[in-house]
Amino acid sequence: MCNFLADVRYNPAAPSRMNRAGATDNQELTLPPPETKKSRISRLRPRLGHVIALQNTSMCAYNALIRAYSWRGPAHAAGALALYAAMLRDGRSPPNKYTFPFVLKACSALLDLRAGRVNHRLAARAGLHADLFVSTAFIDLYMKCARFRPPNAVFHAMPARDAVASNVMVAGYALHGIVRASLHDKDGVLVGTALLDMYAKCGNLLYALRVFEAMAIRNDVTWSAIIGGFVVCGRMLEAFILFKDMLAQGLGFLSPTSVASSLRACASLADVRIGKQLHVLLAKSGLQSDLTAGNSLLSMYAKNGMANAAFLVFGKMQVCNVELDVGTMVSLIPACAHLAALQHGKCSHGSVIVRGMAPETSICNALIDMYAKCGRIAFSRQIFDAMSSRDIVSWNTMIAGYGIHGLGKEVTALFLDMKNHACEPDGVTFICLISTCSHSGLMTEGKRWFHMMAQKYAYQFIQFMRMKADVRVWGALLAACRVHKNIDLGKQVARVIQKLGPEGTGNFVLLSNIFSAAGRFDAAAEVRIIQKEKGFKKSPGCSWIEINGSLHAFIGGDRSHPRSPEIHQELHNILVDINKLGYQADTSFVLQDLEEEEKEKALLYHSEKLAIAFGILTLSEDKDIFVTKNLRVCGDCHTVIKYMSLVRRRDIIVRDANMFHHFKNGQCSCGDFW
């Protein structure tokens, strides 16, 4: 690649071929003819064509074209160098400080060290070798070509350096995994910060911390780099300690980047309490209007299921005229999905279209997930089919969407299509597949996917399963005991879980329910006492429905809604109608020590039934009733809703903690497997 550059010399004395009118004698710029030994132009012609037609080929035109080709990656870098060679042959448009960075970018993309060295000599001859941008481009080239002495010489010879030059230098070492490379102390806080950032990105936090502690001077970027390094490496608690140390040094070091890293740690640890404290700190310090800080707050609240708080942060960002980006919308759209707030989700979709973000893969993935969780799986598929490029997340999100709707056949077809597109499935893919089979009663297919995963795609999975089962595995078995009412096995599993220590509220609830179902209410009460002592709180059953953009929430036995009397009367009327069809309340799902009549009354006013009754009263008959519940739908409610769809002739969609249930004409899409 460098031969033709070596043979071309820029001659500042070359006569201009411009006439007084400004037109060139030849209106077409023809590439140099191919030479058998000295040139490789012929190899570049398929990329550019035999002739490049340019009017008034000035330096700016050359620079613009070279830049365009160099930015299009390695596949077009050779075209940039061919244009550059033509520019040198032309002779009247000398390369300047805007030319060399893009030419060197093309050399870097091709790892063409010889061409880079030729350009280094040309830049030195033109007096541009000390320019900040040109020097940074040389450092990048030499580092990518694994030549470490020349970039060090260039770096130390620079009359002025910025963070970019330092980071390019250190990133070069990180690229080649050289974690012991050092820069001199005289380079000060800038290089020290870049160095510790390099160590952190190489996963060597010990060296990063040593550099940090040895620095006599630290600024806000230094603190942000070390905190961010610990967060990236998954050391969240240490990141918090460093953040507190930074605050102890004074609020002058506080920056949106350091707070963003700490908020990311909060999201990972599900520690919303500290996240709220950081939110207050941001507000007091006046950094809440910063895009990075706002996005981090939005993401933290959305990931922890606090959708309303996420919406408030988004509203504040709009009030502060923060220019929203892809990161903002990728955090906001999942908040809409969590609440199944379809109207808000559609508004977000419209916003990304208006802002030109709709083609972004991450945005499309979020929209697929949102529409699936809002019960509009057809919209999810439309977005998926329209995507110009898909990653593994796109496929997994669409498969998971079909899965939670119990569409087993569609999941199978999509998985086969995924393989046809040469996209290799990962662990998440198989989790979605097997989960779909469990919700659809497809035992044979589930076993087939499991064996395929173990034999063909995930040998490590077999090794993992040889390990001793933890509390999560036993918890899954305990849930199965609850579903199949296997009290004896449930007791055995409960004892194992008690020894291991329940990991969260879910296992306590399962244990309590197992004992209650067996009539051992004293044992169930004891479990609840232990749960309370350990600080685990059970979320009450809650269901909500969106009506004209407003969310209406209900809990069991709720009478707080303004239309509560009408809702309860409608439920009573429905009960009369379905009793005529043979419905009998299944009081085994009432896990309190109550009389039979009281149990039936408690069942009637479960939160999902209240929300559906409100939907029947409010929505026109041509509209589906879509309800979301935070817990699993109980067996009695599932039966009643099937009857409700029949006697009221309404299509009802319920999204519970496990999946979607599409009720129509007395049937459910899940086939009673959920």
XYZ file of C-alpha atoms in Angstrom:
674
model
C 0.000 0.000 0.000
C 2.875 2.393 0.740
C 4.795 1.931 -2.547
C 2.847 4.470 -4.554
C 3.016 6.963 -1.674
C 6.782 6.589 -1.504
C 7.077 7.321 -5.220
C 4.857 10.412 -5.108
C 6.428 13.653 -3.981
C 4.645 16.858 -3.178
C 6.204 19.665 -5.215
C 5.211 23.106 -3.902
C 6.623 24.693 -7.050
C 4.403 22.742 -9.416
C 2.537 25.107 -11.748
C -1.174 25.490 -11.199
C -3.493 24.245 -13.864
C -6.251 26.662 -12.871
C -7.347 29.264 -15.383
C -8.559 32.699 -14.435
C -12.155 31.615 -14.427
C -11.301 29.022 -11.792
C -11.968 26.012 -13.995
C -9.451 23.235 -14.464
C -8.004 22.403 -17.825
C -9.227 18.846 -17.362
C -12.610 18.481 -15.749
C -11.912 14.878 -14.694
C -9.322 13.672 -12.205
C -7.885 10.395 -13.482
C -6.062 8.055 -11.156
C -2.424 7.256 -11.981
C -2.027 4.318 -14.354
C -1.160 0.967 -12.788
C 2.516 0.025 -12.615
C 3.512 -3.587 -12.372
C 6.055 -3.247 -9.555
C 6.012 0.239 -8.134
C 2.332 0.828 -7.674
C -0.809 -0.874 -6.378
C -3.269 1.594 -7.751
C -4.817 -1.092 -9.925
C -5.838 -2.965 -6.756
C -7.685 0.133 -5.534
C -9.600 0.875 -8.715
C -12.485 -1.544 -8.023
C -13.234 0.511 -4.899
C -13.216 3.936 -6.581
C -13.931 3.238 -10.212
C -11.597 4.006 -13.082
C -12.345 7.725 -13.088
C -13.393 10.108 -10.316
C -15.243 13.077 -11.719
C -14.565 16.220 -9.674
C -15.342 19.830 -10.489
C -12.813 22.413 -9.220
C -10.793 19.884 -7.236
C -9.616 22.072 -4.376
C -7.924 21.135 -1.147
C -11.268 21.244 0.683
C -12.807 18.854 -1.841
C -9.935 16.417 -1.471
C -10.080 16.627 2.317
C -13.837 16.059 2.355
C -13.560 12.968 0.141
C -10.594 11.537 2.041
C -12.453 12.075 5.310
C -15.600 10.392 3.977
C -13.679 7.300 2.855
C -11.562 7.060 6.016
C -14.617 7.218 8.268
C -16.277 4.302 6.469
C -13.874 1.792 7.968
C -11.252 -0.638 6.668
C -13.304 -1.607 3.619
C -12.961 1.936 2.220
C -9.635 3.001 3.737
C -7.749 2.041 0.581
C -9.968 4.467 -1.332
C -8.932 7.273 1.007
C -5.255 6.551 0.318
C -5.871 6.437 -3.425
C -7.473 9.872 -3.270
C -4.568 11.101 -1.185
C -2.100 9.808 -3.793
C -4.040 11.623 -6.499
C -3.938 14.780 -4.400
C -0.151 14.562 -4.141
C 0.199 13.932 -7.868
C -2.054 16.881 -8.583
C 0.533 19.093 -6.923
C -1.565 22.227 -6.525
C -3.456 21.189 -3.392
C -0.886 20.544 -0.671
C -1.985 18.460 2.310
C -2.639 20.463 5.451
C -3.390 19.797 9.116
C -6.889 18.663 8.157
C -5.603 16.167 5.587
C -3.112 14.174 7.657
C -5.413 13.045 10.507
C -7.799 11.361 8.069
C -5.030 9.890 5.927
C -3.451 8.473 9.074
C -6.847 7.152 10.171
C -6.974 5.193 6.904
C -3.439 3.907 7.508
C -4.479 2.826 11.008
C -7.518 0.988 9.653
C -5.286 -0.933 7.236
C -2.446 -1.296 9.778
C -0.217 0.100 7.008
C 2.860 1.134 8.998
C 5.061 1.871 5.976
C 2.510 4.294 4.507
C 2.217 5.907 7.922
C 5.973 6.455 8.122
C 5.978 8.045 4.677
C 3.276 10.438 5.853
C 5.236 11.161 9.016
C 8.124 12.393 6.876
C 5.762 14.427 4.683
C 4.115 16.023 7.723
C 7.504 16.882 9.219
C 8.592 18.419 5.905
C 5.418 20.547 5.931
C 6.011 21.589 9.557
C 2.825 19.881 10.781
C 4.328 17.039 12.799
C 3.894 18.991 16.073
C 0.227 19.822 15.461
C -2.003 18.474 18.236
C -4.394 16.590 15.955
C -1.746 15.315 13.556
C 0.449 14.113 16.436
C -2.515 12.350 18.055
C -3.231 10.587 14.763
C 0.408 9.429 14.550
C 0.227 8.064 18.112
C -2.934 6.135 17.234
C -1.326 4.672 14.085
C 1.869 3.530 15.790
C -0.001 2.059 18.758
C -2.357 0.059 16.564
C 0.657 -1.255 14.664
C 2.259 -2.304 17.992
C 5.179 0.129 17.704
C 5.648 1.657 21.156
C 8.830 3.778 20.939
C 7.720 6.144 18.130
C 4.437 7.134 19.823
C 6.283 7.792 23.084
C 8.665 10.087 21.208
C 5.782 11.866 19.455
C 3.852 12.224 22.718
C 6.727 13.749 24.683
C 7.677 16.049 21.801
C 4.188 17.583 21.628
C 4.271 21.225 22.746
C 0.712 20.875 24.074
C -1.315 17.779 24.947
C -4.950 17.192 25.763
C -6.936 14.336 27.296
C -7.495 12.792 23.880
C -3.783 12.448 23.176
C -3.171 10.920 26.594
C -6.092 8.538 26.296
C -5.042 7.447 22.802
C -1.597 6.722 24.180
C -2.888 4.673 27.068
C -5.623 3.012 25.011
C -2.894 1.739 22.723
C -1.248 -0.040 25.620
C -4.609 -1.399 26.763
C -5.303 -2.646 23.226
C -2.248 -4.866 23.382
C -2.822 -5.881 27.008
C 0.328 -4.158 28.257
C -0.694 -3.272 31.800
C 2.798 -2.440 33.086
C 3.522 0.353 30.626
C 4.342 3.587 32.438
C 4.505 7.274 31.705
C 6.696 9.745 33.549
C 5.492 11.673 36.596
C 6.228 14.959 34.851
C 3.167 14.393 32.690
C 1.059 15.153 35.758
C -2.549 14.495 36.546
C -3.634 14.129 32.920
C -1.482 11.130 32.106
C -1.831 9.710 35.605
C -5.595 9.675 35.100
C -5.257 8.081 31.675
C -2.883 5.473 33.093
C -5.186 4.390 35.897
C -8.031 4.324 33.376
C -5.951 1.969 31.230
C -5.251 -0.369 34.144
C -8.933 -0.424 35.065
C -9.953 -1.259 31.497
C -7.408 -4.066 31.510
C -9.092 -5.400 34.646
C -6.086 -4.654 36.852
C -7.697 -2.614 39.619
C -4.726 -3.172 41.936
C -2.405 -1.212 39.620
C -5.115 1.375 38.955
C -5.476 1.968 42.693
C -1.692 2.191 43.138
C -1.458 4.864 40.435
C -4.389 6.705 42.013
C -2.861 6.658 45.501
C 0.531 7.787 44.177
C -0.906 10.850 42.443
C -0.157 14.016 44.385
C -2.824 15.943 42.478
C -6.254 14.608 41.540
C -9.112 16.294 39.750
C -12.738 15.385 39.124
C -11.750 13.343 36.049
C -9.324 11.297 38.173
C -12.006 10.454 40.721
C -14.512 9.637 37.969
C -11.994 7.327 36.279
C -11.191 5.300 39.408
C -14.853 5.045 40.503
C -15.928 4.098 36.991
C -13.156 1.498 36.810
C -14.424 -0.292 39.899
C -17.993 -0.177 38.590
C -17.002 -1.612 35.197
C -15.181 -4.458 36.964
C -18.254 -5.215 39.070
C -16.732 -4.019 42.356
C -19.764 -1.960 43.353
C -19.233 -1.692 47.106
C -15.645 -0.488 46.654
C -16.918 2.050 44.131
C -19.284 3.440 46.780
C -16.455 3.689 49.301
C -14.363 5.645 46.798
C -17.327 7.896 46.048
C -17.728 8.671 49.756
C -13.999 9.388 49.999
C -14.360 11.793 47.094
C -17.228 13.624 48.800
C -15.124 13.880 51.960
C -12.569 15.824 49.887
C -15.243 18.375 48.998
C -18.064 18.826 46.488
C -15.626 20.446 44.066
C -14.733 16.973 42.788
C -18.366 16.040 42.197
C -19.094 15.548 38.507
C -21.924 14.049 36.454
C -19.624 11.190 35.428
C -18.745 10.161 38.989
C -22.386 10.302 40.060
C -23.402 8.360 36.942
C -20.960 5.585 37.856
C -22.320 5.477 41.409
C -25.907 5.349 40.145
C -24.938 2.449 37.920
C -23.656 0.667 41.014
C -26.993 1.379 42.737
C -28.886 -0.162 39.836
C -26.663 -3.235 39.889
C -27.033 -3.713 43.649
C -30.763 -2.816 43.597
C -29.967 -0.285 46.326
C -32.550 2.381 45.602
C -32.073 3.989 49.026
C -28.552 5.173 48.193
C -29.713 6.005 44.674
C -32.327 8.389 46.094
C -29.645 10.040 48.234
C -27.541 10.560 45.118
C -30.611 12.018 43.411
C -30.918 14.584 46.204
C -27.184 15.321 45.956
C -27.518 15.926 42.232
C -30.414 18.298 42.772
C -28.557 20.275 45.451
C -25.376 20.511 43.383
C -27.218 21.700 40.281
C -26.093 18.729 38.176
C -29.547 17.239 37.664
C -29.899 18.977 34.304
C -26.801 17.202 32.966
C -27.584 14.583 30.312
C -25.230 11.933 31.707
C -26.581 12.314 35.241
C -30.188 12.385 34.056
C -29.776 9.241 31.971
C -28.167 7.419 34.900
C -31.003 8.407 37.235
C -33.561 7.320 34.678
C -31.831 3.974 34.173
C -31.449 3.356 37.922
C -35.132 3.895 38.641
C -36.276 1.922 35.574
C -34.060 -1.088 36.363
C -35.381 -1.198 39.924
C -39.017 -1.156 38.835
C -39.676 2.427 39.964
C -41.294 3.510 36.733
C -43.144 6.505 38.181
C -39.879 7.922 39.553
C -38.297 7.370 36.117
C -41.127 9.332 34.475
C -40.617 12.199 36.948
C -36.888 12.329 36.128
C -37.706 12.352 32.416
C -40.181 15.192 32.940
C -37.558 17.173 34.854
C -35.071 16.672 32.024
C -37.609 18.050 29.561
C -38.332 21.060 31.782
C -34.576 21.759 31.971
C -34.360 21.575 28.151
C -31.886 18.700 28.266
C -31.147 17.445 24.757
C -32.294 13.816 24.942
C -30.220 11.078 23.322
C -30.480 7.356 22.609
C -29.440 6.524 26.177
C -32.351 8.553 27.515
C -34.950 6.755 25.451
C -33.424 3.305 26.016
C -33.923 3.929 29.748
C -37.397 5.466 29.434
C -39.028 2.856 27.191
C -38.469 -0.041 29.681
C -40.227 2.072 32.333
C -43.283 2.131 30.054
C -42.945 -1.626 29.649
C -42.779 -2.192 33.415
C -46.076 -0.401 34.003
C -47.591 -1.741 30.769
C -48.332 1.919 30.038
C -49.083 1.567 26.337
C -50.034 5.212 25.802
C -46.741 6.425 27.282
C -44.917 3.791 25.245
C -46.514 4.981 22.018
C -45.540 8.569 22.856
C -41.962 7.426 23.428
C -42.051 5.587 20.101
C -43.215 8.759 18.371
C -40.474 10.741 20.083
C -37.667 8.467 18.854
C -39.072 8.663 15.316
C -39.162 12.472 15.405
C -35.618 12.613 16.821
C -34.266 10.248 14.159
C -33.392 7.499 16.660
C -35.775 4.838 15.344
C -33.134 2.938 13.281
C -30.910 2.419 16.350
C -30.716 -1.271 17.245
C -30.906 -0.610 20.996
C -34.013 1.546 20.519
C -35.696 -1.142 18.400
C -34.873 -3.780 21.011
C -36.450 -1.646 23.738
C -39.563 -1.038 21.616
C -39.936 -4.758 20.853
C -39.815 -5.483 24.575
C -42.203 -2.647 25.441
C -44.908 -3.596 22.952
C -44.650 -7.264 23.916
C -45.109 -6.422 27.604
C -47.982 -4.080 26.761
C -49.813 -6.929 25.021
C -49.156 -5.774 21.452
C -46.972 -8.620 20.240
C -47.913 -7.946 16.601
C -46.357 -4.467 16.872
C -43.214 -6.067 18.296
C -42.939 -8.324 15.268
C -43.453 -5.425 12.870
C -40.545 -3.537 14.433
C -38.410 -6.688 14.453
C -39.072 -7.379 10.758
C -38.309 -3.768 9.815
C -34.891 -3.690 11.521
C -32.004 -3.226 9.104
C -29.611 -5.035 11.444
C -30.272 -7.292 14.415
C -28.047 -8.465 17.235
C -28.489 -11.397 19.616
C -30.497 -9.141 21.944
C -32.992 -8.462 19.131
C -33.603 -12.155 18.557
C -33.783 -12.962 22.264
C -36.189 -10.099 22.950
C -38.551 -11.209 20.185
C -38.361 -14.855 21.316
C -39.007 -13.803 24.923
C -41.957 -11.693 23.753
C -43.554 -14.658 22.036
C -42.717 -16.757 25.094
C -44.556 -14.610 27.635
C -47.587 -14.721 25.354
C -47.441 -18.516 25.284
C -46.935 -18.638 21.504
C -44.849 -21.792 21.364
C -45.120 -22.371 17.611
C -43.995 -18.842 16.825
C -41.036 -19.230 19.193
C -39.948 -22.434 17.441
C -40.269 -20.853 13.982
C -38.306 -17.768 15.071
C -35.552 -19.885 16.608
C -35.133 -21.799 13.351
C -35.102 -18.495 11.460
C -32.415 -17.269 13.850
C -30.213 -20.238 12.976
C -30.819 -19.632 9.245
C -29.514 -16.078 9.729
C -26.284 -17.507 11.208
C -26.962 -15.947 14.612
C -25.725 -18.304 17.313
C -28.072 -18.677 20.316
C -26.767 -18.010 23.803
C -27.881 -18.975 27.297
C -30.651 -16.355 27.309
C -32.068 -17.806 24.099
C -32.461 -21.247 25.623
C -33.897 -19.880 28.844
C -36.594 -18.187 26.744
C -37.221 -21.361 24.767
C -37.538 -23.625 27.800
C -39.625 -21.046 29.668
C -42.023 -20.886 26.722
C -42.401 -24.649 26.781
C -43.168 -24.582 30.507
C -45.887 -21.974 29.982
C -47.362 -23.813 27.004
C -47.345 -27.355 28.373
C -44.836 -28.421 25.710
C -42.902 -30.930 27.792
C -41.456 -32.902 24.864
C -40.236 -29.761 23.079
C -38.786 -28.401 26.306
C -36.742 -31.551 26.834
C -35.539 -31.361 23.241
C -34.319 -27.764 23.646
C -32.683 -28.661 26.937
C -30.719 -31.525 25.405
C -29.787 -29.424 22.362
C -28.481 -26.707 24.674
C -26.449 -29.166 26.708
C -25.057 -31.198 23.802
C -24.583 -28.723 20.992
C -24.396 -25.214 22.402
C -23.396 -25.196 26.053
C -21.004 -27.820 27.271
C -20.246 -25.500 30.180
C -23.882 -25.838 31.239
C -23.361 -29.542 31.986
C -20.315 -28.687 34.055
C -22.275 -26.051 35.894
C -25.131 -28.432 36.731
C -22.640 -30.842 38.270
C -22.213 -28.286 40.996
C -24.251 -28.488 44.166
C -27.734 -27.032 43.746
C -28.163 -23.642 45.405
C -31.208 -22.019 46.971
C -32.490 -20.845 43.572
C -32.675 -24.399 42.232
C -34.459 -25.580 45.373
C -36.741 -22.566 45.164
C -37.797 -23.550 41.626
C -38.601 -27.051 42.889
C -40.564 -25.582 45.802
C -42.630 -23.515 43.363
C -43.388 -26.688 41.409
C -44.514 -28.364 44.647
C -46.907 -25.468 45.227
C -48.340 -25.692 41.713
C -48.802 -29.465 41.831
C -49.867 -29.471 45.516
C -47.171 -31.964 46.459
C -47.151 -31.208 50.172
C -44.804 -34.015 51.230
C -42.064 -33.123 48.764
C -42.652 -29.447 49.516
C -41.911 -30.059 53.193
C -38.626 -31.765 52.337
C -37.612 -28.977 49.999
C -38.652 -26.387 52.590
C -36.304 -27.929 55.136
C -33.412 -27.744 52.676
C -34.175 -24.089 51.907
C -34.364 -23.284 55.602
C -30.871 -24.745 56.035
C -29.481 -22.848 53.062
C -31.278 -19.654 54.058
C -34.047 -18.168 51.843
C -32.578 -15.720 49.361
C -35.541 -13.384 49.173
C -39.202 -12.767 49.866
C -40.348 -15.268 47.229
C -39.092 -18.353 49.048
C -40.606 -17.191 52.341
C -43.962 -16.746 50.632
C -43.729 -20.187 49.016
C -42.877 -21.779 52.351
C -45.772 -20.009 54.034
C -48.186 -21.009 51.285
C -47.065 -24.638 51.417
C -47.799 -24.780 55.128
C -51.114 -22.931 54.752
C -52.249 -25.287 51.998
C -51.506 -28.179 54.353
C -53.575 -26.544 57.085
C -50.504 -25.839 59.205
C -51.331 -22.200 59.861
C -49.097 -21.995 62.936
C -46.078 -23.039 60.870
C -47.075 -20.548 58.163
C -47.283 -17.771 60.755
C -43.869 -18.723 62.083
C -42.381 -18.404 58.586
C -43.921 -14.952 58.204
C -42.459 -13.886 61.549
C -38.988 -15.026 60.478
C -39.468 -13.229 57.167
C -40.296 -9.990 58.984
C -37.349 -10.360 61.385
C -34.940 -10.781 58.471
C -36.241 -7.610 56.862
C -38.018 -9.188 53.878
C -41.310 -7.542 52.926
C -43.989 -9.176 50.814
C -45.417 -6.978 48.099
C -49.227 -6.943 48.244
C -51.072 -8.182 45.190
C -51.759 -5.224 42.915
C -53.366 -4.937 39.482
C -53.712 -1.929 37.230
C -55.387 -0.936 33.978
C -54.680 1.981 31.652
C -57.717 4.027 30.610
C -57.149 6.965 28.249
C -53.529 7.326 29.338
C -54.292 7.172 33.089
C -53.375 4.187 35.267
C -55.971 2.852 37.730
C -54.520 0.545 40.399
C -56.337 -1.901 42.695
C -55.390 -4.137 45.607
C -57.371 -7.047 47.011
C -60.693 -5.942 48.562
C -59.991 -2.365 47.433
C -62.760 0.183 48.049
C -60.720 3.342 47.516
C -61.569 3.848 43.842
C -64.174 6.563 43.143
C -66.309 4.023 41.258
C -65.840 1.264 43.802
C -69.585 0.644 44.428
C -70.187 0.124 40.695
C -67.172 -2.175 40.435
C -68.284 -4.374 43.331
C -71.831 -4.526 41.963
C -70.534 -5.561 38.543
C -68.475 -8.341 40.133
C -71.550 -9.532 42.026
C -73.560 -9.597 38.786
C -70.799 -11.524 37.038
C -70.701 -14.038 39.906
C -74.433 -14.675 39.530
C -74.040 -15.266 35.771
C -71.040 -17.608 36.008
C -72.605 -19.623 38.846
C -75.341 -20.540 36.376
C -72.641 -21.978 34.101
C -71.294 -24.213 36.862
C -68.566 -22.090 38.452
C -67.543 -23.085 41.968
C -65.031 -21.070 43.978
C -61.743 -22.864 44.614
C -61.103 -21.831 48.216
C -57.810 -23.727 48.349
C -56.252 -20.533 47.014
C -57.263 -18.650 50.167
C -54.353 -19.246 52.492
C -55.819 -17.641 55.604
C -57.583 -19.477 58.419
C -61.118 -18.335 57.516
C -64.606 -19.769 57.291
C -65.605 -21.106 53.863
C -68.020 -18.256 53.161
C -65.381 -15.680 54.064
C -62.899 -17.410 51.767
C -65.339 -17.156 48.830
C -65.868 -13.471 49.533
C -62.096 -12.878 49.706
C -61.618 -14.623 46.352
C -64.250 -12.508 44.620
C -62.458 -9.244 45.296
C -58.920 -10.144 44.179
C -57.208 -7.184 42.540
C -57.271 -8.509 38.951
C -61.023 -9.126 39.134
C -61.591 -5.556 40.338
C -59.446 -4.139 37.513
C -61.246 -6.231 34.868
C -64.663 -5.229 36.211
C -63.623 -1.588 35.989
C -62.489 -2.167 32.397
C -65.844 -3.736 31.522
C -67.642 -0.695 32.932
C -65.353 1.852 31.280
C -64.184 0.583 27.887
C -66.385 0.160 24.844
C -67.198 -3.407 23.804
C -64.895 -3.277 20.764
C -61.808 -2.663 22.925
C -59.705 -5.325 24.607
C -59.385 -5.181 28.385
C -55.699 -5.217 29.311
C -54.740 -5.686 32.977
C -51.308 -6.063 34.582
C -50.676 -7.810 37.909
C -47.444 -7.776 39.902
C -47.875 -11.372 41.132
C -48.909 -14.691 39.615
C -52.636 -15.017 38.870
C -54.198 -17.532 41.250
C -56.040 -20.570 39.925
C -59.481 -19.339 40.954
C -58.991 -15.956 39.277
C -57.817 -17.721 36.147
C -61.018 -19.768 36.071
C -63.243 -16.768 36.802
C -61.637 -14.640 34.063
C -62.294 -17.387 31.521
C -65.956 -17.265 32.530
C -65.940 -13.427 32.456
C -64.725 -13.446 28.836
C -67.619 -15.751 28.011
C -70.524 -14.093 29.841
C -69.469 -10.524 28.983
C -68.219 -11.416 25.489
C -65.022 -9.497 25.960
C -61.421 -10.196 24.992
C -59.357 -9.924 28.183
C -55.565 -9.848 28.391
C -53.862 -10.294 31.753
C -50.124 -9.944 32.219
C -48.984 -11.484 35.489
C -45.505 -12.052 36.926
C -45.027 -15.104 34.688
C -46.637 -14.476 31.320
C -49.552 -13.148 29.298
C -53.004 -14.728 29.379
C -55.285 -14.046 26.415
C -58.857 -14.878 27.435
C -61.498 -15.266 24.747
C -64.788 -17.188 24.583
C -64.092 -18.959 27.854
C -60.587 -20.142 26.900
C -57.074 -18.980 27.789
C -54.061 -18.947 25.474
C -51.875 -20.571 28.145
C -53.876 -23.803 28.058
C -53.893 -23.696 31.885
C -50.076 -23.927 32.007
C -48.530 -20.966 33.766
